[in-house]
Amino acid sequence: MAQKGEKLRLGEILVRQNVLTEEALELALGEQKNNPRKLGRARRLGRVLVERGYVTEETVAEALAVQLELAYIDLKHHAIKPEIAQRLSETQARRFRALLLDDDGKMAMVGMSDPTDLNAYDEIARVLHREVRVAVVTETQLLGTIDRIYRRTGEITGLARELGASLADAPIDFGTAAETPGIEEAPVVKLLQSVFEDAAQVRASDIHIEPQESKVAIRFRIDGMLSLQTEAEARISSALVLRLKLMSGLDISEKRLPQDGRFSVTTRNRRMDVRISTMPTQFGESVVMRLLNHDGGVLTLDKIGMPSHMLDRVQAVLRRQSGMILVTGPTGSGKTTTLYAALASINTPERKIVTVEDPVEYRLPGINQVQIHDKIELTFGRVLRSALRQDPDVILVGEMRDKETVETGLRAAMTGHLVLSTLHTNDALTTPIRLLDMGAPRFMVAFSLQLVIAQRLMRLVCESCAEPYELLAGEREWLSEEARLSSEGARYLKGKGCSHCNGSGYLGRSGVYEMLEMTRPVVEAANREDPAAFIAAATHEMAGNTLRRHAASLAAAGKTTVEEAIRVTSQVED
């Protein structure tokens, strides 16, 4: 392998492939020389090129495969068999940066992100007791695949069984557990740590712990859909809830009332904030935890999936000095992500930004964030009135919950402030009408409201197992209602299920949007007490910028299925 790597230089290959210029190569080589790393020379150069944005990680991996005369494998489109891959332990796979792709008993195919690591190559051959053939894979795809392959289902089930056995003859003393936790606590800690690690690996957004009559179920919400992780003996439920209450500072003696809290956990050097909610049920306390991963940071507006023509209008309105922008949709539709992305785009030293939230989900540098606390009467309306005396340029209100908050927000938008907020409505069209129903004066809605964005989150087809499929009659009928959408050139795909998507056929989500801009004709219609005239003017202004149109276009582009597009937009009124 070392001799193969000496035949050609990585930089020369990239230049010959016309993906890198001589000037960029010289700059990267200079940085490589000034910042030596312990990794192999070719790999170091590739890392520098990727970090500087000269080439992609995939391009470097392909060039490295050419340099070493090895195969390059795109793990997104490679069928991974977990039973084969797990012949290397997770510890070995992560230490060697390697994944066992195939094994016929005589020859093993191993994907490595650094095939020049001869020590790792020798160790893998020794562990597998057979000849090893190496293929080049990207490190990002490798680590993501390892996270999916090495699930902790068996470990969690075993720890739950161990916890149940330890609790058989040692009931929990709720009165003293906070100060002197018993010996049964150790299995609880191990079990919860495994649950959090597994949830992080499969990109779960929520963890549900639900006590039932004879068992307790632990479920994960992945890409918006719940899936069962494990079931265990019902008696471990109280131990789990107790430990979680201690972690979040809740009252462990109170089991009759709901409680809300927050804590942080670290899994594999990744920090997650956890919002916890407990609720008494017939068979014990149910717990739901929302996981907020901060490693990815706040998304930018151009990364949330908004169509370019909508994005241009949103950015234009954000540059204004006053007015209100509302983001609408049901719970879990990504409204907060959109608002944070909008704030990040206008967060400059020249603008003072104040947010009023319940709860504060992400901490944003340079922004004054206030947490609502109803128990001490720190309400949206009260904080919003105080925020206006703080000389802000931009105000974000977590939610327009009542008449007081709506009126204060609209008044602020009329007096030289840019106000961003959310509202629970099904679509953009009915949002101004909803503000009027909440008691807002008609003239305030007409002149303060600038833009309404309605959105949903839609699952994307798994690229690894996507394949063409024939539309059903009902799907064709639904698509035919979108008159502008031509079937010519459409590419309808559906995932058959694989190890990458845990058999669901979907992997990841993207936003689906519609937008209503309050142009002069719409404002004039809103000022008249004629809902039909307003709806007609607003419908004409939206001109196809609807949730259904966006969802249908994504299905035609092969990004999602028609079935998913119908599911996501089913609540939107025609």
Coordinates of C-alpha atoms in Angstrom, one line a residue:
M1 CA 0.0 0.0 0.0
A2 CA 2.8 2.4 0.8
Q3 CA 4.5 1.8 -2.6
K4 CA 1.2 2.4 -4.4
G5 CA 0.8 5.7 -2.6
E6 CA 4.2 6.9 -3.8
K7 CA 3.5 6.6 -7.5
L8 CA 1.4 9.8 -7.9
R9 CA 0.9 12.8 -5.7
L10 CA -2.6 13.6 -4.5
G11 CA -2.4 17.3 -5.5
E12 CA -1.2 16.4 -9.0
I13 CA -4.1 14.1 -9.5
L14 CA -6.6 16.8 -8.5
V15 CA -5.0 19.3 -10.8
R16 CA -5.0 16.8 -13.7
Q17 CA -8.7 16.2 -13.0
N18 CA -9.3 20.0 -13.3
V19 CA -10.9 20.1 -9.9
L20 CA -8.0 22.1 -8.3
T21 CA -5.9 24.9 -9.7
E22 CA -2.1 25.1 -9.4
E23 CA -2.4 28.3 -7.3
A24 CA -4.8 26.6 -4.8
L25 CA -2.5 23.6 -4.5
E26 CA 0.5 25.8 -3.7
L27 CA -1.5 27.6 -1.0
A28 CA -2.6 24.3 0.5
L29 CA 0.9 22.9 0.4
G30 CA 2.2 26.0 2.2
E31 CA -0.4 25.7 4.9
Q32 CA 0.4 21.9 5.2
K33 CA 4.0 22.8 5.7
N34 CA 3.3 25.4 8.4
N35 CA 0.7 23.2 10.2
P36 CA 2.1 19.7 10.4
R37 CA -0.3 16.9 11.4
K38 CA 0.3 13.4 12.6
L39 CA -1.8 11.9 9.9
G40 CA -0.2 10.6 6.6
R41 CA 1.0 13.3 4.2
A42 CA -1.6 12.6 1.5
R43 CA -4.4 12.6 4.0
R44 CA -3.1 15.8 5.6
L45 CA -3.1 17.6 2.2
G46 CA -6.6 16.4 1.5
R47 CA -7.9 17.7 4.9
V48 CA -6.3 21.1 4.2
L49 CA -8.0 21.3 0.8
V50 CA -11.4 20.4 2.2
E51 CA -11.1 22.8 5.1
R52 CA -10.2 25.6 2.8
G53 CA -13.2 24.8 0.5
Y54 CA -11.1 24.1 -2.6
V55 CA -12.6 20.6 -3.1
T56 CA -15.2 18.3 -1.5
E57 CA -14.4 15.4 0.8
E58 CA -15.8 13.0 -1.9
T59 CA -13.4 14.5 -4.5
V60 CA -10.4 14.0 -2.3
A61 CA -11.4 10.4 -1.5
E62 CA -11.8 9.6 -5.2
A63 CA -8.4 11.1 -6.0
L64 CA -6.9 9.2 -3.0
A65 CA -8.3 6.0 -4.5
V66 CA -6.7 6.8 -7.8
Q67 CA -3.4 7.5 -6.1
L68 CA -3.4 4.3 -4.2
E69 CA -5.0 2.2 -7.0
L70 CA -7.9 1.2 -4.8
A71 CA -11.7 1.2 -5.2
Y72 CA -13.7 4.2 -4.0
I73 CA -17.1 3.4 -2.5
D74 CA -19.9 5.9 -1.9
L75 CA -21.5 4.6 1.3
K76 CA -24.7 6.5 0.6
H77 CA -25.4 4.1 -2.3
H78 CA -23.8 1.0 -0.8
A79 CA -26.0 -1.7 0.9
I80 CA -24.6 -2.2 4.3
K81 CA -25.3 -5.5 6.1
P82 CA -25.2 -4.9 9.8
E83 CA -24.6 -8.6 10.7
I84 CA -21.4 -8.4 8.6
A85 CA -20.3 -4.9 9.6
Q86 CA -20.6 -5.8 13.3
R87 CA -17.9 -8.5 13.1
L88 CA -15.7 -5.5 13.8
S89 CA -16.7 -4.1 17.2
E90 CA -17.8 -0.5 17.4
T91 CA -14.6 0.4 19.3
Q92 CA -12.5 -1.2 16.6
A93 CA -14.5 0.5 13.8
R94 CA -14.1 3.9 15.4
R95 CA -10.4 3.5 16.3
F96 CA -9.4 2.2 12.9
R97 CA -11.8 4.5 11.0
A98 CA -12.9 1.4 9.1
L99 CA -16.1 -0.4 8.2
L100 CA -16.4 -4.1 7.2
L101 CA -18.4 -4.0 4.0
D102 CA -18.2 -7.6 2.8
D103 CA -16.8 -10.9 4.0
D104 CA -16.9 -14.2 2.0
G105 CA -14.9 -16.1 4.5
K106 CA -11.6 -15.8 2.6
M107 CA -11.5 -12.1 1.7
A108 CA -12.9 -9.2 3.6
M109 CA -13.7 -5.8 2.0
V110 CA -13.0 -3.0 4.4
G111 CA -13.8 0.7 3.8
M112 CA -11.2 3.0 5.3
S113 CA -11.1 6.8 5.4
D114 CA -7.3 6.7 5.7
P115 CA -6.1 3.7 3.7
T116 CA -2.4 4.8 4.3
D117 CA -2.7 3.8 8.0
L118 CA -0.8 0.6 7.8
N119 CA -1.1 -0.1 11.6
A120 CA -4.9 -0.1 11.3
Y121 CA -4.7 -2.3 8.2
D122 CA -2.6 -4.9 10.0
E123 CA -4.8 -4.9 13.1
I124 CA -7.9 -5.4 11.0
A125 CA -6.4 -8.3 9.2
R126 CA -5.3 -9.8 12.6
V127 CA -8.8 -9.4 14.1
L128 CA -10.6 -10.8 11.1
H129 CA -8.1 -13.7 10.5
R130 CA -8.3 -13.3 6.7
E131 CA -6.9 -11.3 3.8
V132 CA -8.2 -7.7 3.7
R133 CA -9.0 -5.7 0.6
V134 CA -9.3 -1.9 1.2
A135 CA -11.7 0.6 -0.4
V136 CA -11.6 4.3 0.2
V137 CA -14.6 6.0 1.8
T138 CA -15.1 9.5 3.2
E139 CA -14.7 10.1 6.9
T140 CA -18.1 11.9 7.2
Q141 CA -20.0 9.0 5.5
L142 CA -18.0 6.4 7.5
L143 CA -18.8 7.9 10.9
G144 CA -22.4 8.5 10.0
T145 CA -22.7 4.8 8.9
I146 CA -21.1 3.6 12.1
D147 CA -23.6 5.6 14.1
R148 CA -26.5 3.8 12.3
I149 CA -25.0 0.3 12.3
Y150 CA -24.0 0.1 15.9
R151 CA -27.4 0.7 17.5
R152 CA -27.7 0.1 21.2
T153 CA -31.0 -1.8 21.2
G154 CA -29.5 -5.0 22.7
E155 CA -27.5 -3.1 25.2
I156 CA -30.5 -1.0 26.3
T157 CA -32.7 -4.1 26.6
G158 CA -30.0 -5.8 28.7
L159 CA -29.5 -2.8 31.0
A160 CA -33.3 -2.5 31.4
R161 CA -33.4 -6.2 32.4
E162 CA -30.5 -5.7 34.8
L163 CA -32.3 -2.7 36.4
G164 CA -35.5 -4.6 36.8
A165 CA -33.7 -7.4 38.5
S166 CA -31.9 -5.0 40.9
L167 CA -35.2 -3.4 41.8
A168 CA -37.0 -6.6 42.5
D169 CA -36.0 -6.7 46.2
A170 CA -34.9 -3.0 46.6
P171 CA -37.8 -0.6 46.2
I172 CA -36.9 3.1 45.7
D173 CA -37.1 5.4 48.7
F174 CA -38.3 8.6 47.1
G175 CA -37.8 10.6 50.3
T176 CA -34.0 9.9 50.5
A177 CA -33.1 9.3 46.9
A178 CA -31.9 12.9 46.3
E179 CA -29.4 12.8 49.1
T180 CA -28.4 9.1 49.4
P181 CA -29.1 7.3 46.1
G182 CA -29.2 3.6 46.6
I183 CA -27.2 0.9 44.9
E184 CA -29.9 0.5 42.2
E185 CA -28.9 3.9 40.7
A186 CA -25.9 2.6 38.8
P187 CA -28.0 0.6 36.3
V188 CA -30.3 3.6 35.9
V189 CA -27.4 5.8 34.9
K190 CA -26.0 3.3 32.5
L191 CA -29.4 2.7 30.9
L192 CA -30.2 6.4 30.5
Q193 CA -26.7 7.0 29.0
S194 CA -27.2 4.3 26.5
V195 CA -30.7 5.6 25.6
F196 CA -29.2 9.1 25.0
E197 CA -26.3 7.8 22.9
D198 CA -28.6 5.7 20.8
A199 CA -31.0 8.6 20.3
A200 CA -28.1 10.8 19.2
Q201 CA -26.8 8.2 16.8
V202 CA -30.2 7.8 15.0
R203 CA -30.9 11.6 15.0
A204 CA -33.9 11.3 17.2
S205 CA -35.6 14.6 18.1
D206 CA -37.6 13.2 21.1
I207 CA -37.5 10.4 23.6
H208 CA -40.8 9.1 25.1
I209 CA -40.9 7.0 28.2
E210 CA -44.4 5.7 28.6
P211 CA -45.5 3.5 31.5
Q212 CA -48.2 0.9 30.8
E213 CA -50.0 -1.7 32.9
S214 CA -47.4 -4.4 32.5
K215 CA -44.4 -2.7 30.8
V216 CA -42.8 0.5 30.1
A217 CA -42.1 1.6 26.4
I218 CA -39.2 3.7 25.3
R219 CA -39.9 5.3 21.9
F220 CA -37.9 7.7 19.7
R221 CA -39.2 10.2 17.3
I222 CA -37.1 10.1 14.1
D223 CA -37.8 12.4 11.2
G224 CA -41.2 13.2 12.7
M225 CA -42.3 9.6 13.2
L226 CA -42.4 7.6 16.4
S227 CA -40.7 4.2 16.5
L228 CA -40.4 1.7 19.4
Q229 CA -36.9 1.4 20.8
T230 CA -37.5 -1.1 23.5
E231 CA -40.0 -2.4 26.1
A232 CA -39.1 -3.4 29.6
E233 CA -40.6 -4.3 33.0
A234 CA -43.0 -1.7 34.3
R235 CA -41.2 -1.5 37.7
I236 CA -38.2 0.3 36.2
S237 CA -40.4 3.3 35.1
S238 CA -40.3 4.9 38.5
A239 CA -36.5 4.6 38.7
L240 CA -36.1 6.2 35.3
V241 CA -38.4 9.1 36.2
L242 CA -36.7 9.7 39.5
R243 CA -33.3 9.9 38.0
L244 CA -34.5 12.2 35.3
K245 CA -36.2 14.5 37.8
L246 CA -32.9 14.7 39.8
M247 CA -31.0 15.6 36.7
S248 CA -33.4 18.4 35.8
G249 CA -34.0 19.7 39.3
L250 CA -37.6 18.8 39.5
D251 CA -39.6 18.0 42.7
I252 CA -39.1 14.2 43.1
S253 CA -41.9 14.0 45.7
E254 CA -44.5 15.5 43.4
K255 CA -46.1 12.8 41.2
R256 CA -49.6 14.2 40.9
L257 CA -48.9 17.3 38.8
P258 CA -47.1 17.8 35.5
Q259 CA -43.6 19.3 35.7
D260 CA -41.2 20.9 33.1
G261 CA -37.4 21.1 33.4
R262 CA -34.2 21.2 31.5
F263 CA -30.7 19.6 31.7
S264 CA -27.7 18.9 29.5
V265 CA -26.0 15.6 28.6
T266 CA -22.8 14.8 26.7
T267 CA -22.6 11.8 24.4
R268 CA -19.4 11.1 22.5
N269 CA -18.1 14.6 23.2
R270 CA -21.3 16.1 21.8
R271 CA -23.4 18.3 24.0
M272 CA -27.2 18.1 23.9
D273 CA -29.7 20.3 25.8
V274 CA -32.7 18.3 26.9
R275 CA -36.2 19.7 27.6
I276 CA -38.1 17.4 29.8
S277 CA -41.9 17.2 30.5
T278 CA -43.5 14.9 33.0
M279 CA -47.2 14.1 33.1
P280 CA -49.1 11.8 35.5
T281 CA -50.9 8.9 33.8
Q282 CA -52.9 5.9 34.9
F283 CA -49.9 3.7 35.4
G284 CA -47.3 6.2 36.4
E285 CA -45.5 9.3 35.1
S286 CA -45.0 9.7 31.4
V287 CA -41.8 11.5 30.3
V288 CA -41.1 13.2 27.0
M289 CA -37.7 14.7 26.3
R290 CA -36.9 17.0 23.4
L291 CA -33.3 16.8 22.3
L292 CA -31.5 19.9 21.1
N293 CA -28.2 19.2 19.5
H294 CA -26.0 22.3 19.4
D295 CA -23.1 20.8 17.4
G296 CA -24.7 21.7 14.1
G297 CA -25.3 25.3 15.1
V298 CA -28.2 27.4 13.8
L299 CA -29.1 26.7 10.2
T300 CA -28.9 29.6 7.7
L301 CA -31.9 30.6 5.6
D302 CA -30.4 29.1 2.4
K303 CA -30.1 25.7 4.1
I304 CA -33.7 25.2 5.4
G305 CA -35.1 24.2 2.0
M306 CA -37.0 27.3 1.1
P307 CA -37.4 27.9 -2.7
S308 CA -35.1 30.6 -4.1
H309 CA -37.9 33.0 -5.2
M310 CA -39.4 32.9 -1.7
L311 CA -36.0 33.2 0.0
D312 CA -35.3 36.4 -2.0
R313 CA -38.6 38.0 -0.8
V314 CA -38.0 37.0 2.8
Q315 CA -34.5 38.5 2.8
A316 CA -35.9 41.7 1.3
V317 CA -38.5 42.0 4.1
L318 CA -35.9 41.2 6.8
R319 CA -33.9 44.2 5.6
R320 CA -36.8 46.6 6.4
Q321 CA -36.7 48.7 9.6
S322 CA -40.3 47.9 10.7
G323 CA -43.1 45.5 10.2
M324 CA -44.2 42.0 11.4
I325 CA -43.2 38.6 10.0
L326 CA -45.2 35.6 11.1
V327 CA -44.2 31.9 10.7
T328 CA -47.1 29.5 11.1
G329 CA -47.7 25.8 11.3
P330 CA -48.4 23.1 13.8
T331 CA -46.2 22.0 16.7
G332 CA -43.0 20.4 15.4
S333 CA -43.1 22.0 11.9
G334 CA -39.7 23.8 12.3
K335 CA -41.0 27.3 13.0
T336 CA -38.4 28.1 15.6
T337 CA -35.6 26.9 13.2
T338 CA -36.8 29.3 10.5
L339 CA -37.0 32.2 13.0
Y340 CA -33.5 31.5 14.3
A341 CA -32.2 31.3 10.8
A342 CA -33.8 34.7 10.0
L343 CA -32.3 36.2 13.2
A344 CA -28.9 34.9 12.3
S345 CA -29.1 36.6 8.9
I346 CA -29.7 40.0 10.4
N347 CA -27.6 39.7 13.6
T348 CA -25.1 42.5 13.1
P349 CA -23.4 44.9 15.6
E350 CA -25.6 47.7 14.3
R351 CA -28.8 46.0 15.3
K352 CA -30.0 45.3 18.8
I353 CA -32.1 42.1 18.9
V354 CA -34.3 41.0 21.9
T355 CA -36.1 37.7 22.0
V356 CA -39.0 36.7 24.3
E357 CA -39.2 32.9 24.3
D358 CA -40.8 29.9 26.1
P359 CA -38.4 28.2 26.3
V360 CA -35.1 29.5 25.0
E361 CA -34.1 26.6 22.8
Y362 CA -30.8 27.9 21.4
R363 CA -28.4 30.4 22.8
L364 CA -27.5 33.0 20.1
P365 CA -24.4 35.1 20.6
G366 CA -24.9 38.9 20.5
I367 CA -28.7 38.6 21.1
N368 CA -30.6 39.4 24.4
Q369 CA -32.8 36.4 25.1
V370 CA -35.5 36.3 27.8
Q371 CA -37.1 33.2 29.2
I372 CA -40.9 33.4 30.0
H373 CA -41.9 32.3 33.5
D374 CA -45.7 32.3 34.0
K375 CA -45.4 31.3 37.7
I376 CA -43.9 34.7 38.6
E377 CA -46.1 36.5 36.0
L378 CA -43.2 37.0 33.6
T379 CA -45.6 36.6 30.6
F380 CA -45.1 37.3 26.9
G381 CA -47.1 40.5 27.1
R382 CA -45.2 41.8 30.2
V383 CA -41.8 41.0 28.8
L384 CA -42.7 42.4 25.4
R385 CA -43.7 45.8 26.9
S386 CA -40.4 45.9 28.9
A387 CA -38.4 44.9 25.8
L388 CA -39.8 47.9 23.9
R389 CA -38.2 50.2 26.6
Q390 CA -34.8 48.5 25.9
D391 CA -34.4 50.4 22.5
P392 CA -34.4 47.3 20.3
D393 CA -34.3 47.2 16.5
V394 CA -35.6 43.7 16.2
I395 CA -37.9 41.7 18.5
L396 CA -38.6 38.0 18.4
V397 CA -41.7 36.8 20.2
G398 CA -41.8 33.1 20.6
E399 CA -45.6 32.8 20.1
M400 CA -48.6 35.1 19.6
R401 CA -50.7 33.5 22.4
D402 CA -53.2 36.1 23.4
K403 CA -54.8 39.4 22.5
E404 CA -52.4 41.5 24.6
T405 CA -49.3 40.0 22.9
V406 CA -50.8 40.4 19.5
E407 CA -51.7 44.0 20.0
T408 CA -48.4 44.9 21.6
G409 CA -46.4 43.2 18.8
L410 CA -48.5 44.9 16.0
R411 CA -48.0 48.2 17.7
A412 CA -44.3 47.7 18.0
A413 CA -44.2 46.8 14.3
M414 CA -46.0 50.1 13.5
T415 CA -43.5 52.2 15.6
G416 CA -40.2 51.4 13.9
H417 CA -39.5 47.8 15.1
L418 CA -39.1 44.6 13.1
V419 CA -41.1 41.9 14.9
L420 CA -40.8 38.2 14.2
S421 CA -43.1 35.7 15.8
T422 CA -45.1 32.4 15.3
L423 CA -48.8 31.6 15.2
H424 CA -50.6 28.2 15.2
T425 CA -52.6 28.3 11.9
N426 CA -52.8 25.7 9.1
D427 CA -51.8 28.0 6.3
A428 CA -50.7 31.5 5.4
L429 CA -54.1 32.5 3.9
T430 CA -56.0 32.3 7.2
T431 CA -53.3 33.9 9.4
P432 CA -54.5 37.5 9.1
I433 CA -58.1 36.3 9.8
R434 CA -56.8 34.5 12.9
L435 CA -55.2 37.8 14.2
L436 CA -58.6 39.5 13.7
D437 CA -60.4 36.7 15.6
M438 CA -57.9 37.2 18.5
G439 CA -59.1 40.8 18.8
A440 CA -56.4 42.7 16.9
P441 CA -57.7 45.9 15.2
R442 CA -58.2 45.6 11.5
F443 CA -56.0 48.6 10.6
M444 CA -53.1 47.2 12.7
V445 CA -53.2 43.9 10.9
A446 CA -53.4 45.6 7.5
F447 CA -50.5 48.0 8.0
S448 CA -48.1 46.1 10.4
L449 CA -48.2 42.6 9.0
Q450 CA -45.6 42.3 6.2
L451 CA -45.1 38.6 5.5
V452 CA -46.7 35.3 6.5
I453 CA -44.7 32.0 6.0
A454 CA -46.5 28.7 6.6
Q455 CA -44.4 25.6 6.7
R456 CA -44.2 21.9 7.4
L457 CA -41.4 19.4 7.7
M458 CA -41.4 16.6 5.1
R459 CA -39.4 13.4 5.1
L460 CA -36.9 12.9 2.2
V461 CA -36.5 9.7 0.2
C462 CA -33.4 7.7 1.3
E463 CA -30.8 8.1 -1.4
S464 CA -29.3 4.7 -0.7
C465 CA -32.4 2.7 -1.5
A466 CA -34.4 5.0 -3.7
E467 CA -35.9 3.4 -6.8
P468 CA -38.5 4.5 -9.4
Y469 CA -42.1 3.5 -8.8
E470 CA -45.5 3.7 -10.6
L471 CA -47.9 6.3 -9.2
L472 CA -51.2 5.1 -7.8
A473 CA -54.4 6.5 -9.3
G474 CA -55.1 8.6 -6.2
E475 CA -51.6 10.1 -6.3
R476 CA -52.0 11.0 -10.0
E477 CA -55.3 12.7 -9.3
W478 CA -53.7 14.7 -6.4
L479 CA -50.9 15.8 -8.7
S480 CA -53.2 16.8 -11.5
E481 CA -54.7 19.5 -9.3
E482 CA -51.4 21.3 -9.5
A483 CA -52.0 22.6 -13.0
R484 CA -48.5 24.0 -13.5
L485 CA -46.8 20.8 -12.6
S486 CA -46.0 18.9 -15.8
S487 CA -45.4 15.2 -15.6
E488 CA -42.7 15.5 -18.3
G489 CA -39.3 15.1 -16.8
A490 CA -40.7 14.2 -13.4
R491 CA -38.7 11.6 -11.5
Y492 CA -40.9 9.8 -8.9
L493 CA -38.8 7.8 -6.4
K494 CA -39.6 5.7 -3.3
G495 CA -37.2 4.1 -0.8
K496 CA -37.4 0.3 -0.4
G497 CA -35.7 0.4 3.0
C498 CA -32.1 -0.2 4.0
S499 CA -29.7 0.0 6.8
H500 CA -29.1 3.7 6.2
C501 CA -32.8 4.6 6.9
N502 CA -33.6 1.8 9.4
G503 CA -35.9 0.2 6.8
S504 CA -38.2 3.2 6.6
G505 CA -37.3 4.4 3.1
Y506 CA -36.9 7.9 4.3
L507 CA -33.8 9.7 5.6
G508 CA -33.8 13.3 6.8
R509 CA -36.3 16.1 6.5
S510 CA -36.7 19.4 4.6
G511 CA -39.0 22.3 5.0
V512 CA -42.0 22.8 2.8
Y513 CA -43.2 26.4 2.5
E514 CA -45.9 28.8 1.3
M515 CA -45.7 32.6 1.5
L516 CA -48.2 35.5 1.6
E517 CA -46.8 39.0 1.2
M518 CA -49.0 41.8 2.2
T519 CA -48.8 43.8 -1.0
R520 CA -51.0 46.9 -1.6
P521 CA -54.0 45.0 -3.1
V522 CA -53.9 42.5 -0.1
V523 CA -53.7 45.4 2.4
E524 CA -56.6 47.2 0.8
A525 CA -58.7 44.0 0.9
A526 CA -57.7 43.4 4.6
N527 CA -59.0 46.9 5.5
R528 CA -62.5 46.0 4.2
E529 CA -64.8 43.9 6.3
D530 CA -65.2 41.4 3.5
P531 CA -63.4 38.1 4.2
A532 CA -64.2 36.7 0.7
A533 CA -62.6 39.7 -0.9
F534 CA -59.5 39.3 1.2
I535 CA -59.2 35.6 0.5
A536 CA -59.5 36.3 -3.2
A537 CA -56.8 39.0 -3.1
A538 CA -54.5 36.9 -1.0
T539 CA -55.0 33.8 -3.2
H540 CA -54.1 35.8 -6.3
E541 CA -51.0 37.3 -4.5
M542 CA -49.8 33.8 -3.5
A543 CA -50.1 32.7 -7.2
G544 CA -49.0 29.1 -6.6
N545 CA -46.6 29.8 -3.8
T546 CA -48.5 27.2 -1.7
L547 CA -47.5 24.2 0.5
R548 CA -49.2 21.8 -1.9
R549 CA -47.3 23.3 -4.9
H550 CA -43.9 23.1 -3.1
A551 CA -44.6 19.5 -1.8
A552 CA -45.7 18.4 -5.3
S553 CA -42.6 19.9 -6.9
L554 CA -40.3 18.1 -4.5
A555 CA -42.1 14.8 -5.2
A556 CA -41.7 15.4 -9.0
A557 CA -38.0 16.0 -8.4
G558 CA -37.6 12.7 -6.6
K559 CA -36.8 14.3 -3.3
T560 CA -39.8 12.8 -1.5
T561 CA -42.7 10.5 -2.3
V562 CA -46.2 11.7 -3.4
E563 CA -47.6 9.7 -0.5
E564 CA -45.5 11.9 1.9
A565 CA -46.4 15.1 0.1
I566 CA -50.1 14.2 0.5
R567 CA -49.6 13.3 4.2
V568 CA -47.8 16.6 5.1
T569 CA -50.3 18.9 3.3
S570 CA -53.5 17.0 4.2
Q571 CA -54.4 19.6 6.9
V572 CA -54.2 22.5 4.5
E573 CA -57.6 23.7 3.3
D574 CA -58.2 23.8 -0.5

